[in-house]
Amino acid sequence: MLRRDDALALDAADPLAGFRDRFHTPNPDVVYLDGNSLGMPPKRTIERLTEIFDDDWATGLIRSWDHWIDYPQRVGDLLAPLIGAGPGEVVLHDTTTMNVYQLVHAAIALRPDRRVIAISADDFPTDRYVVDGIASRTGHEVRHGFDDLSDVAVAVRSVVDYRTAERLDVAAETARAHASGALVVWDLSHAAGAIEVDLHACGAQLAIGCSYKFLNGGPGAPAWTYIAKELQPTIEQPIWGWFATVDQFAMGPTFEPRADIARVLLGTPSILSLAAAECGIALSAEAGIAAIAAKGRALTGFAIDLCDQWQLATPTPRDAQWRGNHVAIAHPDARRIVTELAARDVIFDFREPDIIRAGCSPLTTRFTDVFDGLTAIHEF
């Protein structure tokens, strides 16, 4: 039988344990198992935002744009190794919703003879809503599911299921889609900074994701876009903004898109938000995605063992190779449990109709958090 002493021993042996001290926590006793929705704030973020204010905005004023101008690309290059991308293939900008919108439009423009957009009927709402909105305006058909890829221009897919944490085989599904003539836009919102994903090795050409979950970028932190180098010169996106044009300060009469990853940029980026995102991404880069993923597997495996011990039902895959870094617990009284535990500083989140999600964010989640949190659910 697993006991709290077992969790304490695992924490003592954890090579990433020291990273938790580099984050702000509301109090030392909080049990935070929702880093898969919003990561904790790094202490460095507060320092960095103060630097940006004092040294750049307040002192440099407009002159600070000399080193702000390519900030979205620089932070993208910092993120790239965490997802198996190369330099110049990732840029931080705008929101996940906007970035899905851009890449789906870009993909259907590359497949003008195809009239179908494929997506799962139970994928994350943002992705489904964006796809439905695009289809309603372009006349494309929305097909739910991926068994039939005939006439599919683009498939929009999440690497990790936001409810159950089931993980897809990105390489196999990308190859299958490409063999049928379709493109794939991969959503890594629940994968980046949590599990090992090698976009290059998987043959993926298009991907998006957020930076406020496992990457600890802060609420509303900018999302990111990945486009493989070979596609960048030909990608056409639907919103033409001045940061994406070849010579933005020429203020020319017509839009001429850049040939690199910056062609998906829109207007002036949020420098403060980029600085916060950079701090969270830098911590993940320092820890290394292999170590982060290894701890994630251990945390979620420990959580599943506790589910078995306390007879809590979980739809999360038991094979660590095929799950992300949260564990779903199915309970008929899930909503009430999450609400009442939050009042006691034991923080999960709820997903309809009956899922409690226990997020295991490797840089901040302790094995004792997992033990205490699941024990609290068991005691209801």
CSV table of C-alpha atoms in Angstrom, one decimal:
chain,number,residue,atom,x,y,z
A,1,MET,CA,0.0,0.0,0.0
A,2,LEU,CA,1.3,3.4,-1.0
A,3,ARG,CA,1.8,5.8,2.0
A,4,ARG,CA,2.7,9.5,2.3
A,5,ASP,CA,6.2,8.4,3.3
A,6,ASP,CA,6.6,6.9,-0.2
A,7,ALA,CA,5.7,10.2,-1.7
A,8,LEU,CA,8.2,12.0,0.5
A,9,ALA,CA,10.9,9.6,-0.5
A,10,LEU,CA,10.2,10.2,-4.2
A,11,ASP,CA,10.4,13.9,-3.6
A,12,ALA,CA,13.7,13.6,-1.8
A,13,ALA,CA,15.2,11.6,-4.8
A,14,ASP,CA,13.7,13.9,-7.4
A,15,PRO,CA,16.4,15.6,-9.5
A,16,LEU,CA,14.1,18.4,-10.5
A,17,ALA,CA,12.9,19.1,-7.0
A,18,GLY,CA,14.9,22.3,-6.7
A,19,PHE,CA,13.0,24.0,-9.5
A,20,ARG,CA,9.9,24.4,-7.4
A,21,ASP,CA,11.7,26.9,-5.2
A,22,ARG,CA,12.1,29.1,-8.3
A,23,PHE,CA,8.3,29.6,-8.5
A,24,HIS,CA,6.0,31.7,-6.4
A,25,THR,CA,3.5,29.6,-4.4
A,26,PRO,CA,0.6,31.1,-2.5
A,27,ASN,CA,1.5,29.2,0.7
A,28,PRO,CA,3.8,26.2,1.4
A,29,ASP,CA,0.8,23.9,2.0
A,30,VAL,CA,-1.1,24.5,-1.2
A,31,VAL,CA,-1.7,21.4,-3.3
A,32,TYR,CA,-1.7,22.7,-6.9
A,33,LEU,CA,-2.7,20.1,-9.4
A,34,ASP,CA,-3.9,22.4,-12.2
A,35,GLY,CA,-0.6,23.4,-13.8
A,36,ASN,CA,-2.0,21.8,-17.0
A,37,SER,CA,-4.4,24.8,-17.1
A,38,LEU,CA,-2.3,27.6,-15.7
A,39,GLY,CA,1.3,27.2,-14.7
A,40,MET,CA,2.7,28.7,-11.5
A,41,PRO,CA,4.6,32.1,-11.9
A,42,PRO,CA,8.4,31.9,-11.9
A,43,LYS,CA,10.1,34.2,-9.5
A,44,ARG,CA,12.3,35.4,-12.4
A,45,THR,CA,9.2,36.7,-14.2
A,46,ILE,CA,8.6,39.4,-11.7
A,47,GLU,CA,12.3,40.5,-11.9
A,48,ARG,CA,12.2,40.4,-15.7
A,49,LEU,CA,9.0,42.5,-16.0
A,50,THR,CA,10.6,45.1,-13.7
A,51,GLU,CA,13.7,45.2,-15.9
A,52,ILE,CA,11.6,45.6,-19.0
A,53,PHE,CA,9.8,48.5,-17.3
A,54,ASP,CA,12.8,50.2,-15.8
A,55,ASP,CA,15.5,49.7,-18.4
A,56,ASP,CA,13.5,49.5,-21.6
A,57,TRP,CA,10.1,51.1,-21.5
A,58,ALA,CA,10.8,53.9,-18.9
A,59,THR,CA,14.4,54.6,-19.9
A,60,GLY,CA,14.8,53.5,-23.5
A,61,LEU,CA,11.3,54.5,-24.5
A,62,ILE,CA,10.9,54.1,-28.3
A,63,ARG,CA,14.6,53.3,-28.7
A,64,SER,CA,13.9,49.9,-27.1
A,65,TRP,CA,12.3,48.7,-30.3
A,66,ASP,CA,15.9,48.2,-31.5
A,67,HIS,CA,16.0,45.0,-29.5
A,68,TRP,CA,12.3,44.3,-29.1
A,69,ILE,CA,11.6,44.1,-32.9
A,70,ASP,CA,12.6,40.4,-33.2
A,71,TYR,CA,11.5,39.3,-29.7
A,72,PRO,CA,8.8,36.9,-31.0
A,73,GLN,CA,11.4,35.0,-33.1
A,74,ARG,CA,14.0,34.9,-30.3
A,75,VAL,CA,11.6,33.5,-27.8
A,76,GLY,CA,10.5,31.0,-30.5
A,77,ASP,CA,14.0,29.8,-31.0
A,78,LEU,CA,14.3,29.3,-27.2
A,79,LEU,CA,11.1,27.1,-27.3
A,80,ALA,CA,12.0,25.2,-30.5
A,81,PRO,CA,14.3,22.5,-29.0
A,82,LEU,CA,11.5,21.6,-26.5
A,83,ILE,CA,9.3,20.5,-29.4
A,84,GLY,CA,11.8,19.1,-31.8
A,85,ALA,CA,11.9,22.2,-34.1
A,86,GLY,CA,14.9,24.1,-35.5
A,87,PRO,CA,16.0,27.7,-35.4
A,88,GLY,CA,13.7,30.0,-37.4
A,89,GLU,CA,10.8,27.6,-37.3
A,90,VAL,CA,8.9,28.8,-34.2
A,91,VAL,CA,7.5,32.3,-33.4
A,92,LEU,CA,5.5,33.4,-30.3
A,93,HIS,CA,2.6,35.6,-31.1
A,94,ASP,CA,-1.1,36.3,-30.6
A,95,THR,CA,-3.4,33.5,-29.2
A,96,THR,CA,-4.0,29.8,-29.8
A,97,THR,CA,-7.3,30.6,-31.4
A,98,MET,CA,-5.8,33.1,-33.8
A,99,ASN,CA,-2.9,30.8,-34.7
A,100,VAL,CA,-5.2,27.9,-35.4
A,101,TYR,CA,-7.2,30.2,-37.7
A,102,GLN,CA,-4.1,31.3,-39.6
A,103,LEU,CA,-2.7,27.8,-40.1
A,104,VAL,CA,-6.0,26.2,-41.1
A,105,HIS,CA,-6.5,29.0,-43.7
A,106,ALA,CA,-2.9,28.5,-44.9
A,107,ALA,CA,-3.4,24.8,-45.2
A,108,ILE,CA,-6.6,24.9,-47.2
A,109,ALA,CA,-4.9,27.5,-49.5
A,110,LEU,CA,-2.2,24.9,-50.2
A,111,ARG,CA,-4.8,22.3,-51.0
A,112,PRO,CA,-7.3,24.3,-53.1
A,113,ASP,CA,-8.8,21.2,-54.8
A,114,ARG,CA,-9.9,19.6,-51.5
A,115,ARG,CA,-13.1,20.6,-49.7
A,116,VAL,CA,-12.9,18.9,-46.3
A,117,ILE,CA,-11.5,19.9,-42.9
A,118,ALA,CA,-11.2,17.0,-40.5
A,119,ILE,CA,-11.3,17.3,-36.7
A,120,SER,CA,-12.5,15.1,-33.9
A,121,ALA,CA,-16.0,15.9,-32.6
A,122,ASP,CA,-14.6,16.0,-29.0
A,123,ASP,CA,-11.4,18.0,-29.6
A,124,PHE,CA,-10.7,21.1,-27.6
A,125,PRO,CA,-13.5,23.7,-28.2
A,126,THR,CA,-11.2,26.4,-29.6
A,127,ASP,CA,-10.0,24.2,-32.4
A,128,ARG,CA,-13.5,22.9,-33.2
A,129,TYR,CA,-15.1,26.4,-33.2
A,130,VAL,CA,-12.4,27.9,-35.4
A,131,VAL,CA,-12.8,25.0,-37.9
A,132,ASP,CA,-16.5,25.4,-37.9
A,133,GLY,CA,-16.2,29.2,-38.5
A,134,ILE,CA,-13.8,28.8,-41.3
A,135,ALA,CA,-15.9,26.1,-43.0
A,136,SER,CA,-19.0,28.3,-42.7
A,137,ARG,CA,-17.3,31.0,-44.6
A,138,THR,CA,-15.3,29.1,-47.2
A,139,GLY,CA,-17.9,26.4,-48.0
A,140,HIS,CA,-15.7,23.5,-46.8
A,141,GLU,CA,-17.2,20.5,-45.2
A,142,VAL,CA,-16.3,19.6,-41.6
A,143,ARG,CA,-15.7,15.9,-41.2
A,144,HIS,CA,-15.6,14.5,-37.6
A,145,GLY,CA,-13.0,11.8,-37.4
A,146,PHE,CA,-10.0,10.7,-39.4
A,147,ASP,CA,-10.8,7.2,-40.8
A,148,ASP,CA,-11.7,8.6,-44.2
A,149,LEU,CA,-9.1,11.2,-45.3
A,150,SER,CA,-10.4,11.4,-48.9
A,151,ASP,CA,-10.8,15.0,-50.1
A,152,VAL,CA,-9.3,16.3,-46.8
A,153,ALA,CA,-7.3,19.5,-47.2
A,154,VAL,CA,-6.2,19.7,-43.5
A,155,ALA,CA,-6.7,17.6,-40.3
A,156,VAL,CA,-6.6,19.5,-37.0
A,157,ARG,CA,-5.5,17.3,-34.2
A,158,SER,CA,-4.4,17.6,-30.5
A,159,VAL,CA,-1.3,15.6,-29.5
A,160,VAL,CA,-2.8,15.1,-26.0
A,161,ASP,CA,-6.5,14.7,-25.3
A,162,TYR,CA,-7.4,17.6,-22.9
A,163,ARG,CA,-9.7,15.4,-20.9
A,164,THR,CA,-8.3,11.9,-20.7
A,165,ALA,CA,-4.6,12.7,-21.4
A,166,GLU,CA,-4.5,10.1,-24.2
A,167,ARG,CA,-1.5,10.8,-26.5
A,168,LEU,CA,-1.5,10.3,-30.2
A,169,ASP,CA,1.2,8.7,-32.4
A,170,VAL,CA,2.2,12.0,-34.2
A,171,ALA,CA,4.6,10.3,-36.6
A,172,ALA,CA,2.2,7.6,-37.7
A,173,GLU,CA,-0.8,10.0,-38.0
A,174,THR,CA,1.2,12.6,-39.9
A,175,ALA,CA,2.5,10.0,-42.3
A,176,ARG,CA,-1.0,8.6,-42.9
A,177,ALA,CA,-2.4,12.1,-43.6
A,178,HIS,CA,0.4,13.1,-45.9
A,179,ALA,CA,0.1,9.8,-47.8
A,180,SER,CA,-3.6,10.7,-48.5
A,181,GLY,CA,-2.6,14.2,-49.7
A,182,ALA,CA,-3.8,16.0,-46.5
A,183,LEU,CA,-1.9,18.4,-44.3
A,184,VAL,CA,-2.0,18.3,-40.5
A,185,VAL,CA,-2.1,21.2,-38.0
A,186,TRP,CA,-1.0,19.7,-34.7
A,187,ASP,CA,-2.1,21.4,-31.4
A,188,LEU,CA,0.6,20.9,-28.7
A,189,SER,CA,-1.1,23.0,-26.0
A,190,HIS,CA,-1.2,20.1,-23.6
A,191,ALA,CA,2.1,18.7,-24.8
A,192,ALA,CA,4.7,21.4,-25.1
A,193,GLY,CA,6.9,21.6,-22.0
A,194,ALA,CA,5.4,18.3,-20.7
A,195,ILE,CA,6.3,15.4,-23.0
A,196,GLU,CA,8.9,14.8,-25.6
A,197,VAL,CA,7.7,15.6,-29.1
A,198,ASP,CA,10.1,15.7,-32.0
A,199,LEU,CA,8.2,17.5,-34.8
A,200,HIS,CA,11.1,17.1,-37.3
A,201,ALA,CA,11.4,13.3,-36.6
A,202,CYS,CA,7.6,13.0,-36.9
A,203,GLY,CA,7.5,14.7,-40.3
A,204,ALA,CA,5.1,17.4,-38.9
A,205,GLN,CA,5.0,20.7,-40.9
A,206,LEU,CA,2.5,22.8,-39.1
A,207,ALA,CA,1.8,23.1,-35.3
A,208,ILE,CA,0.5,25.6,-32.7
A,209,GLY,CA,0.3,25.7,-29.0
A,210,CYS,CA,0.0,27.9,-25.9
A,211,SER,CA,2.6,28.9,-23.4
A,212,TYR,CA,0.6,29.4,-20.2
A,213,LYS,CA,0.2,25.7,-19.2
A,214,PHE,CA,3.3,23.5,-18.7
A,215,LEU,CA,5.5,26.3,-20.1
A,216,ASN,CA,4.5,28.6,-17.2
A,217,GLY,CA,4.2,31.8,-19.3
A,218,GLY,CA,1.4,33.4,-17.4
A,219,PRO,CA,-2.3,34.0,-17.9
A,220,GLY,CA,-2.9,35.1,-21.5
A,221,ALA,CA,0.7,34.5,-22.5
A,222,PRO,CA,1.3,34.5,-26.2
A,223,ALA,CA,0.8,31.3,-28.2
A,224,TRP,CA,3.2,30.0,-30.8
A,225,THR,CA,3.3,28.8,-34.3
A,226,TYR,CA,5.6,26.2,-35.9
A,227,ILE,CA,6.1,26.0,-39.7
A,228,ALA,CA,8.7,23.7,-41.1
A,229,LYS,CA,11.3,25.6,-43.1
A,230,GLU,CA,10.3,24.0,-46.4
A,231,LEU,CA,6.7,25.4,-46.2
A,232,GLN,CA,7.6,28.9,-45.0
A,233,PRO,CA,8.1,30.6,-48.4
A,234,THR,CA,4.7,29.4,-49.7
A,235,ILE,CA,2.4,29.8,-46.7
A,236,GLU,CA,-0.4,32.3,-47.2
A,237,GLN,CA,-2.2,33.4,-44.1
A,238,PRO,CA,-5.4,35.4,-44.1
A,239,ILE,CA,-4.5,38.4,-42.0
A,240,TRP,CA,-1.9,40.7,-43.4
A,241,GLY,CA,-0.2,42.7,-40.7
A,242,TRP,CA,2.7,45.1,-40.8
A,243,PHE,CA,5.1,42.8,-38.8
A,244,ALA,CA,4.8,40.2,-41.5
A,245,THR,CA,5.8,42.4,-44.4
A,246,VAL,CA,9.3,42.4,-46.0
A,247,ASP,CA,10.2,46.0,-45.1
A,248,GLN,CA,7.7,47.0,-42.4
A,249,PHE,CA,9.1,50.5,-41.8
A,250,ALA,CA,8.9,51.4,-45.5
A,251,MET,CA,5.2,51.8,-44.9
A,252,GLY,CA,4.7,50.8,-48.5
A,253,PRO,CA,1.4,50.7,-50.4
A,254,THR,CA,1.1,47.0,-50.7
A,255,PHE,CA,1.7,43.9,-48.5
A,256,GLU,CA,4.7,41.8,-49.4
A,257,PRO,CA,5.0,38.8,-47.0
A,258,ARG,CA,8.3,37.8,-45.6
A,259,ALA,CA,9.7,34.4,-46.7
A,260,ASP,CA,10.5,33.2,-43.2
A,261,ILE,CA,8.5,32.3,-40.0
A,262,ALA,CA,7.8,36.0,-39.4
A,263,ARG,CA,5.2,35.9,-42.2
A,264,VAL,CA,2.6,34.7,-39.7
A,265,LEU,CA,3.1,37.7,-37.4
A,266,LEU,CA,0.3,40.4,-37.3
A,267,GLY,CA,0.6,43.6,-35.4
A,268,THR,CA,2.8,45.0,-32.7
A,269,PRO,CA,3.6,42.2,-30.2
A,270,SER,CA,3.0,42.4,-26.5
A,271,ILE,CA,6.5,42.9,-25.1
A,272,LEU,CA,5.6,42.4,-21.5
A,273,SER,CA,3.8,39.1,-22.2
A,274,LEU,CA,6.7,37.9,-24.3
A,275,ALA,CA,9.1,38.6,-21.5
A,276,ALA,CA,6.9,36.6,-19.1
A,277,ALA,CA,6.6,33.7,-21.5
A,278,GLU,CA,10.4,33.8,-22.1
A,279,CYS,CA,11.0,33.3,-18.4
A,280,GLY,CA,8.8,30.2,-18.2
A,281,ILE,CA,10.2,28.7,-21.4
A,282,ALA,CA,13.8,29.3,-20.2
A,283,LEU,CA,13.2,27.3,-17.0
A,284,SER,CA,11.9,24.3,-19.1
A,285,ALA,CA,14.9,24.7,-21.4
A,286,GLU,CA,17.2,24.7,-18.5
A,287,ALA,CA,15.7,21.5,-16.9
A,288,GLY,CA,15.6,19.8,-20.3
A,289,ILE,CA,12.6,18.1,-21.9
A,290,ALA,CA,13.9,14.6,-21.3
A,291,ALA,CA,14.1,15.1,-17.6
A,292,ILE,CA,10.7,16.9,-17.5
A,293,ALA,CA,9.1,14.1,-19.5
A,294,ALA,CA,10.6,11.4,-17.2
A,295,LYS,CA,9.3,13.1,-14.1
A,296,GLY,CA,5.9,13.5,-15.8
A,297,ARG,CA,5.7,9.8,-16.4
A,298,ALA,CA,6.7,9.1,-12.8
A,299,LEU,CA,4.1,11.5,-11.4
A,300,THR,CA,1.3,10.3,-13.5
A,301,GLY,CA,2.2,6.7,-12.9
A,302,PHE,CA,2.1,7.3,-9.2
A,303,ALA,CA,-1.3,9.0,-9.6
A,304,ILE,CA,-2.7,6.0,-11.4
A,305,ASP,CA,-1.3,3.6,-8.8
A,306,LEU,CA,-3.1,5.7,-6.2
A,307,CYS,CA,-6.3,5.7,-8.2
A,308,ASP,CA,-6.1,1.9,-8.1
A,309,GLN,CA,-5.4,1.9,-4.4
A,310,TRP,CA,-8.4,4.2,-3.7
A,311,GLN,CA,-10.6,2.6,-6.3
A,312,LEU,CA,-10.9,5.8,-8.3
A,313,ALA,CA,-11.9,5.3,-11.9
A,314,THR,CA,-9.5,6.7,-14.5
A,315,PRO,CA,-9.8,6.7,-18.3
A,316,THR,CA,-6.1,7.9,-18.6
A,317,PRO,CA,-3.9,5.4,-20.5
A,318,ARG,CA,-1.8,3.2,-18.2
A,319,ASP,CA,1.0,2.9,-20.7
A,320,ALA,CA,3.2,5.9,-20.0
A,321,GLN,CA,4.2,6.1,-23.7
A,322,TRP,CA,0.6,7.0,-24.6
A,323,ARG,CA,-0.4,9.6,-22.0
A,324,GLY,CA,0.4,13.2,-21.3
A,325,ASN,CA,1.0,14.8,-17.9
A,326,HIS,CA,-2.4,14.8,-16.3
A,327,VAL,CA,-4.6,12.0,-14.9
A,328,ALA,CA,-8.3,12.1,-15.4
A,329,ILE,CA,-10.5,10.8,-12.6
A,330,ALA,CA,-14.1,10.0,-13.4
A,331,HIS,CA,-16.5,10.7,-10.5
A,332,PRO,CA,-20.2,11.3,-10.5
A,333,ASP,CA,-19.8,14.2,-8.0
A,334,ALA,CA,-16.7,15.7,-9.7
A,335,ARG,CA,-17.9,19.3,-9.9
A,336,ARG,CA,-18.7,19.5,-6.2
A,337,ILE,CA,-15.5,17.8,-5.2
A,338,VAL,CA,-13.4,20.2,-7.2
A,339,THR,CA,-15.2,23.2,-5.8
A,340,GLU,CA,-15.0,22.1,-2.2
A,341,LEU,CA,-11.4,21.1,-2.4
A,342,ALA,CA,-10.4,24.4,-4.0
A,343,ALA,CA,-11.7,26.1,-0.9
A,344,ARG,CA,-9.2,24.1,1.1
A,345,ASP,CA,-6.3,24.9,-1.2
A,346,VAL,CA,-6.4,21.6,-2.9
A,347,ILE,CA,-6.7,22.6,-6.5
A,348,PHE,CA,-7.8,20.4,-9.4
A,349,ASP,CA,-10.0,21.3,-12.3
A,350,PHE,CA,-13.3,20.0,-13.6
A,351,ARG,CA,-14.3,19.0,-17.1
A,352,GLU,CA,-17.8,18.0,-18.2
A,353,PRO,CA,-19.4,15.8,-17.6
A,354,ASP,CA,-17.7,14.0,-14.7
A,355,ILE,CA,-13.9,14.4,-15.0
A,356,ILE,CA,-11.5,15.7,-12.3
A,357,ARG,CA,-8.1,16.5,-13.9
A,358,ALA,CA,-5.0,16.1,-11.8
A,359,GLY,CA,-2.3,18.0,-13.6
A,360,CYS,CA,1.3,17.0,-13.0
A,361,SER,CA,3.5,19.9,-14.0
A,362,PRO,CA,7.0,18.4,-13.5
A,363,LEU,CA,8.8,21.6,-12.5
A,364,THR,CA,6.3,22.5,-9.7
A,365,THR,CA,4.3,19.3,-8.8
A,366,ARG,CA,5.6,17.2,-5.9
A,367,PHE,CA,4.8,13.5,-5.4
A,368,THR,CA,3.3,14.6,-2.0
A,369,ASP,CA,0.9,16.9,-3.9
A,370,VAL,CA,-0.3,13.9,-5.9
A,371,PHE,CA,-0.6,11.8,-2.8
A,372,ASP,CA,-2.4,14.5,-0.8
A,373,GLY,CA,-4.7,15.5,-3.7
A,374,LEU,CA,-5.9,12.0,-4.6
A,375,THR,CA,-6.3,11.1,-0.9
A,376,ALA,CA,-8.6,14.1,-0.5
A,377,ILE,CA,-10.7,12.9,-3.4
A,378,HIS,CA,-10.8,9.4,-1.9
A,379,GLU,CA,-12.0,10.8,1.4
A,380,PHE,CA,-15.2,12.3,-0.1
